[in-house]
Amino acid sequence: MAPAEPDEVAQSTPAQHVQEEEAAWRAIVAAVLGDGAELVSVSRYITDSRTYRAGDRLAKIRRIDPAWPADAGMEVEAGFLRSLGREVDYTQRDGWEVSVQDVLPGSTFSSHLFDQQETSFTTGDRVRVLRSLVPELRALHRQGISHGDLRTDNILVEGDAVRLVDFDRAARTSPRRAALRDWVGIGGSPTPFWKLAAVSLAPKSLTAARRLRYQLVKNRPAAKVAGEPRDVARLRDAWHLAEQSAANARGQGLAYYALSYRGRHLSGERAWPLRWDPIAASVDFTGKRMLELGCNMGLLSNFAKMHGAAETHGVDHDPTIVDAARTVADAFQTGSTFEQLDLMGSERWEERLSGYDLVTALSVVHWLPDRDRVLRFLARHAELLYEGHDELPDEIALLNSLGFDQVDVVLRTERDRHVLYARRTGG
Ligand SMILES: C[S@@+](CC[C@H](N)C(=O)[O-])C[C@H]1O[C@@H](n2cnc3c(N)ncnc32)[C@H](O)[C@@H]1O
């Protein structure tokens, strides 16, 4: 065999980039926390920053980026946390920054507001959280510290106690400036208190405002970063579209998934590796034709294609998110196809879309007014990847009733739901 040309060696495919990225993370996480650490979150703003948990230890890890200003590093954040009396162990190793601290009790304000499992939170509870935050913020400002990013998932709620976390946008300034920045956003804060209050008290009206904003900005391309490779630039375009779509969390203007690719971080509400890694470990996509219902940004279709699927097709009723999914396919050059389709619409799409080797319906059936229509469609197929929002035994019973005699749990999500791999073995 002829030796490979240097250019051939240097040019990795998108699929190789994806695998290299995950291998790099696995290595640093194992070095810091040992085996079995679980990915808890991925930063929306800071390049390549993730938080992992093992037992009661929490490690925030970030690839050192020489382009990042020195006063915005995690060491600075660790300093802020220490001035609030929290213990943080900060180190740098092998090109990564790592800060380790104990897990704090409580769950995020966003999980109380937006997650299905925690919907019992009343308007009174929301007001109580906002009120409890006022003395916390005042104490911070007296020290001349502004938090700078009062998003609902930077606030931990535990009974009556409220704690601020994630100080990666904090700044040290005068008490007056700190207060102006956090209360009203003067001096640069993406989420000052008034916005936090608006999101937590009136999420529905904000969603409407976001749709309107999308109408105004949809033709504007994502900000370009000079010299970026084409695949990364196209992914930025896709994320920009996804941020404007109505197919993600209310009031946050965030894409549904966060992804690190070739050392760049694309912000999102949920960490894609958290979902993809266990799916890739359980499902063999090789040579299969796959249909993805409620595909959102189409990451599953695109990644399945990069992991050997013969053909993938995704459908979603939101036109903007379908544009985003197509743009992801263009970035990764996968050839995955997508279409806008309302599963509840008048078209009898069932005939046209029957016959795929594998159908996926992850967190979509739950949202449909006529679930039976889609469940009948799923029952026509031999292999199904499914995520519902009910208790595990009920989900398994449902899939059994559709004729799937083998049902395996692929993953329990960070939202406490199960992704199930269901098959008809004919046994
Ligand atoms: C919670 S997201 C899940 C996305 C993706 N399946 C995943 O698990 O990451 C639900 C998706 O279903 C889509 N959806 C909701 N109702 C739909 C309908 N009637 N027809 C098609 N898609 C729908 C939404 O636009 C959204 O992208």
Tab-separated table of C-alpha atoms and ligand atoms in Angstrom:
chain	number	residue	atom	x	y	z
A	1	MET	CA	0.000	0.000	0.000
A	2	ALA	CA	1.332	3.452	-0.907
A	3	PRO	CA	2.092	5.715	2.067
A	4	ALA	CA	-0.537	8.380	2.659
A	5	GLU	CA	0.171	11.882	1.398
A	6	PRO	CA	0.752	14.414	4.233
A	7	ASP	CA	-2.448	16.239	3.220
A	8	GLU	CA	-4.471	13.048	3.513
A	9	VAL	CA	-3.111	12.447	6.995
A	10	ALA	CA	-3.845	16.007	8.142
A	11	GLN	CA	-7.396	16.167	6.771
A	12	SER	CA	-9.781	14.625	9.240
A	13	THR	CA	-13.405	14.111	8.343
A	14	PRO	CA	-16.110	15.701	10.516
A	15	ALA	CA	-16.767	12.228	11.998
A	16	GLN	CA	-13.098	11.952	13.034
A	17	HIS	CA	-13.167	15.448	14.535
A	18	VAL	CA	-16.210	14.442	16.566
A	19	GLN	CA	-14.514	11.304	17.870
A	20	GLU	CA	-11.234	13.102	18.686
A	21	GLU	CA	-13.148	15.714	20.656
A	22	GLU	CA	-14.930	13.121	22.787
A	23	ALA	CA	-11.742	11.123	23.379
A	24	ALA	CA	-9.953	14.283	24.611
A	25	TRP	CA	-12.733	14.993	27.111
A	26	ARG	CA	-12.846	11.389	28.317
A	27	ALA	CA	-9.104	11.505	29.058
A	28	ILE	CA	-9.122	14.753	31.071
A	29	VAL	CA	-12.252	13.824	33.021
A	30	ALA	CA	-10.803	10.425	33.961
A	31	ALA	CA	-7.587	12.163	35.093
A	32	VAL	CA	-9.489	14.622	37.333
A	33	LEU	CA	-12.382	12.583	38.729
A	34	GLY	CA	-11.571	8.974	37.858
A	35	ASP	CA	-13.846	6.650	35.914
A	36	GLY	CA	-17.620	6.893	36.052
A	37	ALA	CA	-17.916	10.684	36.311
A	38	GLU	CA	-21.154	11.986	34.908
A	39	LEU	CA	-21.488	15.033	32.652
A	40	VAL	CA	-23.771	17.512	34.400
A	41	SER	CA	-23.730	20.573	32.175
A	42	VAL	CA	-22.008	22.346	29.328
A	43	SER	CA	-21.510	26.083	29.455
A	44	ARG	CA	-23.587	28.152	27.109
A	45	TYR	CA	-21.118	30.997	26.869
A	46	ILE	CA	-17.602	29.897	27.660
A	47	THR	CA	-15.734	27.956	25.019
A	48	ASP	CA	-15.319	24.338	25.927
A	49	SER	CA	-16.403	24.512	29.533
A	50	ARG	CA	-18.150	21.505	31.074
A	51	THR	CA	-19.096	20.422	34.565
A	52	TYR	CA	-18.771	16.795	35.616
A	53	ARG	CA	-19.808	15.143	38.851
A	54	ALA	CA	-18.429	12.134	40.686
A	55	GLY	CA	-20.004	11.439	44.075
A	56	ASP	CA	-20.134	14.745	45.959
A	57	ARG	CA	-17.347	16.353	43.905
A	58	LEU	CA	-18.030	18.687	41.043
A	59	ALA	CA	-15.337	19.547	38.498
A	60	LYS	CA	-15.608	22.388	36.034
A	61	ILE	CA	-13.184	21.814	33.167
A	62	ARG	CA	-12.222	24.094	30.312
A	63	ARG	CA	-9.696	23.892	27.532
A	64	ILE	CA	-7.217	26.760	27.908
A	65	ASP	CA	-7.759	29.183	25.072
A	66	PRO	CA	-4.875	31.633	24.540
A	67	ALA	CA	-7.303	33.979	22.758
A	68	TRP	CA	-9.410	34.283	25.894
A	69	PRO	CA	-8.628	37.393	28.009
A	70	ALA	CA	-6.575	36.560	31.085
A	71	ASP	CA	-9.058	38.281	33.390
A	72	ALA	CA	-11.868	35.977	32.237
A	73	GLY	CA	-10.271	32.660	33.183
A	74	MET	CA	-11.628	30.142	35.637
A	75	GLU	CA	-8.930	31.167	38.110
A	76	VAL	CA	-10.666	34.537	38.384
A	77	GLU	CA	-13.996	32.799	38.882
A	78	ALA	CA	-12.428	30.649	41.613
A	79	GLY	CA	-11.287	33.900	43.291
A	80	PHE	CA	-14.869	35.217	43.320
A	81	LEU	CA	-16.163	31.990	44.813
A	82	ARG	CA	-13.487	32.083	47.522
A	83	SER	CA	-14.456	35.651	48.436
A	84	LEU	CA	-17.957	34.284	49.039
A	85	GLY	CA	-16.545	31.701	51.426
A	86	ARG	CA	-16.747	28.732	49.044
A	87	GLU	CA	-13.852	26.265	48.823
A	88	VAL	CA	-12.498	25.768	45.316
A	89	ASP	CA	-9.438	23.865	44.176
A	90	TYR	CA	-8.111	25.425	40.937
A	91	THR	CA	-5.378	23.816	38.797
A	92	GLN	CA	-4.089	23.788	35.237
A	93	ARG	CA	-3.015	20.544	33.569
A	94	ASP	CA	-2.218	19.406	30.025
A	95	GLY	CA	-3.821	22.439	28.382
A	96	TRP	CA	-6.951	22.397	30.547
A	97	GLU	CA	-8.166	24.505	33.479
A	98	VAL	CA	-9.878	22.586	36.251
A	99	SER	CA	-11.702	23.774	39.333
A	100	VAL	CA	-13.099	21.264	41.791
A	101	GLN	CA	-15.591	21.993	44.544
A	102	ASP	CA	-18.174	20.168	46.621
A	103	VAL	CA	-21.629	19.697	45.151
A	104	LEU	CA	-24.060	22.289	46.550
A	105	PRO	CA	-27.524	21.102	47.587
A	106	GLY	CA	-30.699	22.145	45.771
A	107	SER	CA	-31.856	22.212	42.174
A	108	THR	CA	-31.792	25.021	39.649
A	109	PHE	CA	-34.536	27.631	39.418
A	110	SER	CA	-34.826	26.735	35.702
A	111	SER	CA	-35.637	23.109	36.523
A	112	HIS	CA	-38.455	24.323	38.774
A	113	LEU	CA	-39.750	26.654	36.092
A	114	PHE	CA	-39.359	24.678	32.899
A	115	ASP	CA	-38.932	20.942	33.556
A	116	GLN	CA	-42.006	18.785	33.375
A	117	GLN	CA	-41.138	17.020	36.621
A	118	GLU	CA	-41.160	20.194	38.714
A	119	THR	CA	-44.218	22.040	37.482
A	120	SER	CA	-45.760	22.395	40.952
A	121	PHE	CA	-43.863	25.693	41.343
A	122	THR	CA	-46.515	28.420	41.731
A	123	THR	CA	-46.294	32.130	40.931
A	124	GLY	CA	-45.932	32.694	44.691
A	125	ASP	CA	-42.909	30.334	44.729
A	126	ARG	CA	-41.348	32.224	41.819
A	127	VAL	CA	-41.814	35.561	43.568
A	128	ARG	CA	-40.328	34.060	46.751
A	129	VAL	CA	-37.177	32.980	44.880
A	130	LEU	CA	-36.800	36.426	43.283
A	131	ARG	CA	-37.286	38.100	46.668
A	132	SER	CA	-34.717	35.851	48.372
A	133	LEU	CA	-32.238	36.781	45.708
A	134	VAL	CA	-32.395	40.483	46.604
A	135	PRO	CA	-30.379	40.289	49.889
A	136	GLU	CA	-27.943	37.802	48.241
A	137	LEU	CA	-27.269	40.292	45.463
A	138	ARG	CA	-27.013	43.261	47.821
A	139	ALA	CA	-24.383	41.431	49.890
A	140	LEU	CA	-22.449	40.670	46.706
A	141	HIS	CA	-22.613	44.283	45.527
A	142	ARG	CA	-21.396	45.592	48.891
A	143	GLN	CA	-18.192	43.616	48.197
A	144	GLY	CA	-17.975	45.280	44.772
A	145	ILE	CA	-18.784	42.040	42.929
A	146	SER	CA	-21.353	41.813	40.161
A	147	HIS	CA	-22.555	38.323	39.179
A	148	GLY	CA	-23.251	39.416	35.596
A	149	ASP	CA	-25.436	36.522	34.443
A	150	LEU	CA	-28.596	36.067	36.475
A	151	ARG	CA	-30.067	33.256	34.407
A	152	THR	CA	-32.548	30.836	35.921
A	153	ASP	CA	-30.062	27.990	35.825
A	154	ASN	CA	-27.432	29.992	37.696
A	155	ILE	CA	-29.682	30.017	40.758
A	156	LEU	CA	-29.900	27.036	43.083
A	157	VAL	CA	-33.062	26.720	45.143
A	158	GLU	CA	-33.145	24.584	48.268
A	159	GLY	CA	-36.268	25.089	50.342
A	160	ASP	CA	-36.172	28.754	51.331
A	161	ALA	CA	-32.462	29.160	50.586
A	162	VAL	CA	-31.293	30.609	47.286
A	163	ARG	CA	-27.658	30.473	46.103
A	164	LEU	CA	-25.975	31.983	43.087
A	165	VAL	CA	-23.668	29.712	41.092
A	166	ASP	CA	-21.558	30.048	37.937
A	167	PHE	CA	-19.483	33.178	38.367
A	168	ASP	CA	-17.817	32.980	34.972
A	169	ARG	CA	-19.265	36.368	33.977
A	170	ALA	CA	-18.672	38.027	37.351
A	171	ALA	CA	-16.689	41.267	37.616
A	172	ARG	CA	-15.064	43.229	40.414
A	173	THR	CA	-15.956	46.920	40.372
A	174	SER	CA	-17.438	49.578	42.669
A	175	PRO	CA	-20.528	48.632	44.716
A	176	ARG	CA	-22.612	51.108	42.714
A	177	ARG	CA	-21.477	49.795	39.318
A	178	ALA	CA	-21.959	46.193	40.475
A	179	ALA	CA	-25.547	47.017	41.425
A	180	LEU	CA	-26.264	48.814	38.134
A	181	ARG	CA	-24.878	45.890	36.159
A	182	ASP	CA	-26.886	43.226	37.968
A	183	TRP	CA	-30.195	45.047	38.431
A	184	VAL	CA	-30.536	46.755	35.065
A	185	GLY	CA	-27.693	45.518	32.858
A	186	ILE	CA	-25.785	48.815	32.622
A	187	GLY	CA	-22.122	47.908	32.117
A	188	GLY	CA	-22.804	44.688	30.195
A	189	SER	CA	-24.787	41.789	31.564
A	190	PRO	CA	-26.765	39.476	29.254
A	191	THR	CA	-29.264	38.704	31.990
A	192	PRO	CA	-29.806	41.392	34.625
A	193	PHE	CA	-32.397	40.992	37.366
A	194	TRP	CA	-35.257	42.590	35.411
A	195	LYS	CA	-34.848	40.033	32.622
A	196	LEU	CA	-34.668	37.200	35.122
A	197	ALA	CA	-37.919	38.449	36.679
A	198	ALA	CA	-39.557	38.724	33.243
A	199	VAL	CA	-38.501	35.194	32.225
A	200	SER	CA	-39.564	33.654	35.502
A	201	LEU	CA	-42.896	35.431	35.786
A	202	ALA	CA	-44.075	35.682	32.174
A	203	PRO	CA	-42.472	32.933	30.090
A	204	LYS	CA	-45.341	32.615	27.601
A	205	SER	CA	-45.381	36.254	26.544
A	206	LEU	CA	-41.603	36.130	26.140
A	207	THR	CA	-41.888	33.189	23.787
A	208	ALA	CA	-44.251	35.257	21.657
A	209	ALA	CA	-41.767	38.144	21.709
A	210	ARG	CA	-38.996	35.782	20.664
A	211	ARG	CA	-41.009	34.568	17.677
A	212	LEU	CA	-41.552	38.173	16.640
A	213	ARG	CA	-37.845	38.878	16.990
A	214	TYR	CA	-37.130	35.862	14.792
A	215	GLN	CA	-39.290	37.339	12.054
A	216	LEU	CA	-37.113	40.444	12.216
A	217	VAL	CA	-33.702	38.800	12.314
A	218	LYS	CA	-34.108	35.475	10.530
A	219	ASN	CA	-32.333	36.554	7.389
A	220	ARG	CA	-29.362	37.889	9.269
A	221	PRO	CA	-26.449	35.429	9.174
A	222	ALA	CA	-24.615	34.315	12.320
A	223	ALA	CA	-21.600	36.397	13.320
A	224	LYS	CA	-18.599	35.265	11.297
A	225	VAL	CA	-15.306	34.438	12.935
A	226	ALA	CA	-12.376	35.206	10.638
A	227	GLY	CA	-10.437	32.219	9.329
A	228	GLU	CA	-12.796	29.576	10.655
A	229	PRO	CA	-13.082	26.326	8.709
A	230	ARG	CA	-16.227	25.972	6.610
A	231	ASP	CA	-17.743	23.177	8.726
A	232	VAL	CA	-17.453	25.255	11.912
A	233	ALA	CA	-18.872	28.368	10.212
A	234	ARG	CA	-21.852	26.380	8.904
A	235	LEU	CA	-22.463	24.934	12.363
A	236	ARG	CA	-22.549	28.489	13.715
A	237	ASP	CA	-25.193	29.317	11.095
A	238	ALA	CA	-27.199	26.269	12.196
A	239	TRP	CA	-26.996	27.241	15.862
A	240	HIS	CA	-28.000	30.785	15.028
A	241	LEU	CA	-31.148	29.467	13.345
A	242	ALA	CA	-31.860	27.078	16.210
A	243	GLU	CA	-31.579	29.926	18.714
A	244	GLN	CA	-34.290	31.827	16.865
A	245	SER	CA	-36.616	28.852	16.529
A	246	ALA	CA	-39.633	28.204	18.686
A	247	ALA	CA	-38.589	24.538	19.130
A	248	ASN	CA	-36.569	24.971	22.322
A	249	ALA	CA	-36.903	26.159	25.925
A	250	ARG	CA	-39.148	29.091	26.597
A	251	GLY	CA	-37.683	32.551	27.001
A	252	GLN	CA	-33.984	31.631	26.772
A	253	GLY	CA	-33.089	32.158	23.099
A	254	LEU	CA	-30.847	29.096	23.256
A	255	ALA	CA	-30.446	26.190	20.870
A	256	TYR	CA	-31.722	22.877	22.240
A	257	TYR	CA	-28.283	21.248	22.215
A	258	ALA	CA	-24.748	22.350	23.061
A	259	LEU	CA	-21.924	20.799	21.099
A	260	SER	CA	-18.144	21.080	21.194
A	261	TYR	CA	-16.586	20.569	17.803
A	262	ARG	CA	-12.971	21.056	16.741
A	263	GLY	CA	-12.275	22.930	19.973
A	264	ARG	CA	-15.190	25.360	19.482
A	265	HIS	CA	-18.189	25.402	21.703
A	266	LEU	CA	-21.699	25.896	20.347
A	267	SER	CA	-24.029	26.940	23.111
A	268	GLY	CA	-27.212	25.110	23.984
A	269	GLU	CA	-29.673	24.128	26.645
A	270	ARG	CA	-28.624	20.475	26.878
A	271	ALA	CA	-25.269	18.822	26.335
A	272	TRP	CA	-25.375	16.724	23.185
A	273	PRO	CA	-22.666	14.230	24.325
A	274	LEU	CA	-24.810	13.452	27.349
A	275	ARG	CA	-27.365	12.061	24.955
A	276	TRP	CA	-25.311	10.791	22.082
A	277	ASP	CA	-22.573	8.815	23.864
A	278	PRO	CA	-24.913	6.246	25.479
A	279	ILE	CA	-27.020	5.974	22.320
A	280	ALA	CA	-23.923	5.320	20.190
A	281	ALA	CA	-22.820	2.682	22.693
A	282	SER	CA	-26.157	0.799	22.479
A	283	VAL	CA	-27.421	1.157	18.939
A	284	ASP	CA	-25.674	-0.130	15.838
A	285	PHE	CA	-26.608	2.280	13.042
A	286	THR	CA	-24.494	0.544	10.409
A	287	GLY	CA	-26.262	0.219	7.075
A	288	LYS	CA	-29.654	1.215	8.497
A	289	ARG	CA	-32.242	3.582	7.041
A	290	MET	CA	-33.431	5.767	9.890
A	291	LEU	CA	-36.398	8.114	10.342
A	292	GLU	CA	-36.269	10.718	13.124
A	293	LEU	CA	-39.616	12.134	14.292
A	294	GLY	CA	-39.516	15.566	15.992
A	295	CYS	CA	-35.882	15.893	14.912
A	296	ASN	CA	-35.241	19.421	16.225
A	297	MET	CA	-31.666	20.326	15.099
A	298	GLY	CA	-31.265	16.889	13.510
A	299	LEU	CA	-28.200	15.984	15.543
A	300	LEU	CA	-29.311	12.382	15.981
A	301	SER	CA	-29.775	11.910	12.229
A	302	ASN	CA	-26.472	13.580	11.444
A	303	PHE	CA	-24.493	11.670	14.055
A	304	ALA	CA	-26.142	8.364	13.078
A	305	LYS	CA	-25.079	9.027	9.497
A	306	MET	CA	-21.511	9.743	10.631
A	307	HIS	CA	-21.634	6.452	12.532
A	308	GLY	CA	-22.563	4.313	9.555
A	309	ALA	CA	-26.302	4.738	8.884
A	310	ALA	CA	-27.100	4.246	5.180
A	311	GLU	CA	-29.739	6.979	5.072
A	312	THR	CA	-31.384	9.272	7.604
A	313	HIS	CA	-34.445	11.477	7.278
A	314	GLY	CA	-35.769	13.828	9.963
A	315	VAL	CA	-39.102	15.625	10.305
A	316	ASP	CA	-40.225	18.465	12.539
A	317	HIS	CA	-43.140	20.894	12.384
A	318	ASP	CA	-41.018	23.983	13.104
A	319	PRO	CA	-39.699	25.414	9.806
A	320	THR	CA	-36.792	27.264	11.401
A	321	ILE	CA	-35.499	24.198	13.184
A	322	VAL	CA	-35.739	22.216	9.952
A	323	ASP	CA	-33.529	24.883	8.325
A	324	ALA	CA	-31.113	24.459	11.228
A	325	ALA	CA	-31.061	20.654	10.801
A	326	ARG	CA	-30.353	21.024	7.073
A	327	THR	CA	-27.521	23.411	7.855
A	328	VAL	CA	-26.003	20.901	10.303
A	329	ALA	CA	-26.136	18.289	7.515
A	330	ASP	CA	-24.395	20.731	5.209
A	331	ALA	CA	-21.713	21.431	7.831
A	332	PHE	CA	-20.994	17.751	8.436
A	333	GLN	CA	-21.564	16.823	4.762
A	334	THR	CA	-23.645	13.854	5.876
A	335	GLY	CA	-26.351	13.909	3.212
A	336	SER	CA	-28.989	13.562	5.963
A	337	THR	CA	-32.317	14.929	4.736
A	338	PHE	CA	-34.982	16.888	6.608
A	339	GLU	CA	-38.503	18.104	5.948
A	340	GLN	CA	-41.080	20.240	7.639
A	341	LEU	CA	-43.989	18.047	8.674
A	342	ASP	CA	-46.690	18.360	11.298
A	343	LEU	CA	-47.242	14.880	12.683
A	344	MET	CA	-50.720	16.035	13.661
A	345	GLY	CA	-51.458	17.591	10.277
A	346	SER	CA	-53.970	16.608	7.621
A	347	GLU	CA	-51.428	14.929	5.327
A	348	ARG	CA	-51.495	11.120	5.613
A	349	TRP	CA	-47.702	11.013	5.955
A	350	GLU	CA	-47.809	7.560	7.545
A	351	GLU	CA	-47.912	5.705	4.219
A	352	ARG	CA	-45.155	7.766	2.663
A	353	LEU	CA	-42.799	7.479	5.618
A	354	SER	CA	-43.320	3.821	6.549
A	355	GLY	CA	-40.690	1.170	6.110
A	356	TYR	CA	-37.523	2.579	7.670
A	357	ASP	CA	-35.289	0.046	9.473
A	358	LEU	CA	-35.187	2.223	12.582
A	359	VAL	CA	-37.577	4.965	13.718
A	360	THR	CA	-36.777	7.381	16.520
A	361	ALA	CA	-39.293	9.339	18.600
A	362	LEU	CA	-37.354	11.007	21.388
A	363	SER	CA	-39.331	13.310	23.642
A	364	VAL	CA	-41.870	14.052	20.939
A	365	VAL	CA	-44.927	11.792	21.442
A	366	HIS	CA	-45.466	13.388	24.855
A	367	TRP	CA	-46.129	16.769	23.217
A	368	LEU	CA	-48.695	15.531	20.684
A	369	PRO	CA	-52.444	15.931	21.216
A	370	ASP	CA	-53.179	12.669	19.342
A	371	ARG	CA	-50.495	10.298	20.582
A	372	ASP	CA	-52.276	7.196	19.311
A	373	ARG	CA	-51.852	8.298	15.724
A	374	VAL	CA	-48.064	8.326	16.049
A	375	LEU	CA	-47.952	5.239	18.288
A	376	ARG	CA	-49.838	3.271	15.586
A	377	PHE	CA	-47.185	4.409	13.112
A	378	LEU	CA	-44.338	3.361	15.404
A	379	ALA	CA	-45.930	-0.084	15.815
A	380	ARG	CA	-45.446	-0.749	12.093
A	381	HIS	CA	-41.659	-0.815	12.538
A	382	ALA	CA	-39.154	-3.368	13.751
A	383	GLU	CA	-36.771	-1.081	15.644
A	384	LEU	CA	-37.575	1.981	17.681
A	385	LEU	CA	-35.601	4.445	19.781
A	386	TYR	CA	-38.131	6.025	22.117
A	387	GLU	CA	-38.250	8.545	24.937
A	388	GLY	CA	-41.464	9.314	26.781
A	389	HIS	CA	-42.085	11.367	29.885
A	390	ASP	CA	-43.793	8.700	31.998
A	391	GLU	CA	-42.475	6.260	34.610
A	392	LEU	CA	-40.182	3.532	33.258
A	393	PRO	CA	-42.545	0.546	33.834
A	394	ASP	CA	-45.362	2.404	32.048
A	395	GLU	CA	-43.120	3.215	29.101
A	396	ILE	CA	-41.966	-0.400	28.804
A	397	ALA	CA	-45.577	-1.632	29.023
A	398	LEU	CA	-46.554	0.839	26.288
A	399	LEU	CA	-43.800	-0.379	23.957
A	400	ASN	CA	-44.691	-4.017	24.693
A	401	SER	CA	-48.314	-3.234	23.823
A	402	LEU	CA	-47.100	-1.906	20.460
A	403	GLY	CA	-45.534	-5.314	19.787
A	404	PHE	CA	-41.922	-4.614	20.774
A	405	ASP	CA	-40.959	-7.668	22.818
A	406	GLN	CA	-37.414	-6.561	23.634
A	407	VAL	CA	-36.991	-3.194	25.343
A	408	ASP	CA	-33.596	-2.037	26.648
A	409	VAL	CA	-32.839	1.099	28.645
A	410	VAL	CA	-30.199	3.082	26.757
A	411	LEU	CA	-29.984	6.049	29.062
A	412	ARG	CA	-31.600	7.842	31.947
A	413	THR	CA	-31.456	11.522	31.009
A	414	GLU	CA	-30.476	14.464	33.194
A	415	ARG	CA	-34.217	15.230	33.179
A	416	ASP	CA	-34.958	11.849	34.701
A	417	ARG	CA	-36.514	10.305	31.622
A	418	HIS	CA	-35.562	7.114	29.815
A	419	VAL	CA	-34.382	6.556	26.287
A	420	LEU	CA	-35.433	3.040	25.296
A	421	TYR	CA	-34.306	0.819	22.443
A	422	ALA	CA	-37.269	-1.349	21.460
A	423	ARG	CA	-37.142	-4.245	19.026
A	424	ARG	CA	-39.470	-6.816	17.598
A	425	THR	CA	-37.516	-10.057	17.712
A	426	GLY	CA	-40.342	-12.259	16.460
A	427	GLY	CA	-39.617	-14.657	19.329
B	1	LIG	C1	-38.488	18.207	23.141
B	1	LIG	S1	-38.007	18.346	21.471
B	1	LIG	C2	-37.116	16.835	21.237
B	1	LIG	C3	-36.177	16.921	20.079
B	1	LIG	C4	-35.403	15.656	19.746
B	1	LIG	N1	-36.257	14.568	19.366
B	1	LIG	C5	-34.556	15.272	20.918
B	1	LIG	O1	-34.915	14.374	21.658
B	1	LIG	O2	-33.550	15.902	21.109
B	1	LIG	C6	-39.542	18.021	20.640
B	1	LIG	C7	-39.460	18.314	19.155
B	1	LIG	O3	-40.681	17.849	18.574
B	1	LIG	C8	-41.139	18.809	17.643
B	1	LIG	N2	-42.609	18.677	17.518
B	1	LIG	C9	-43.533	18.976	18.457
B	1	LIG	N3	-44.783	18.771	17.969
B	1	LIG	C10	-44.628	18.321	16.688
B	1	LIG	C11	-45.531	17.957	15.644
B	1	LIG	N4	-46.854	18.025	15.818
B	1	LIG	N5	-45.029	17.534	14.474
B	1	LIG	C12	-43.684	17.481	14.279
B	1	LIG	N6	-42.789	17.836	15.217
B	1	LIG	C13	-43.241	18.259	16.402
B	1	LIG	C14	-40.693	20.142	18.232
B	1	LIG	O4	-40.610	21.170	17.254
B	1	LIG	C15	-39.344	19.793	18.828
B	1	LIG	O5	-38.295	19.997	17.926
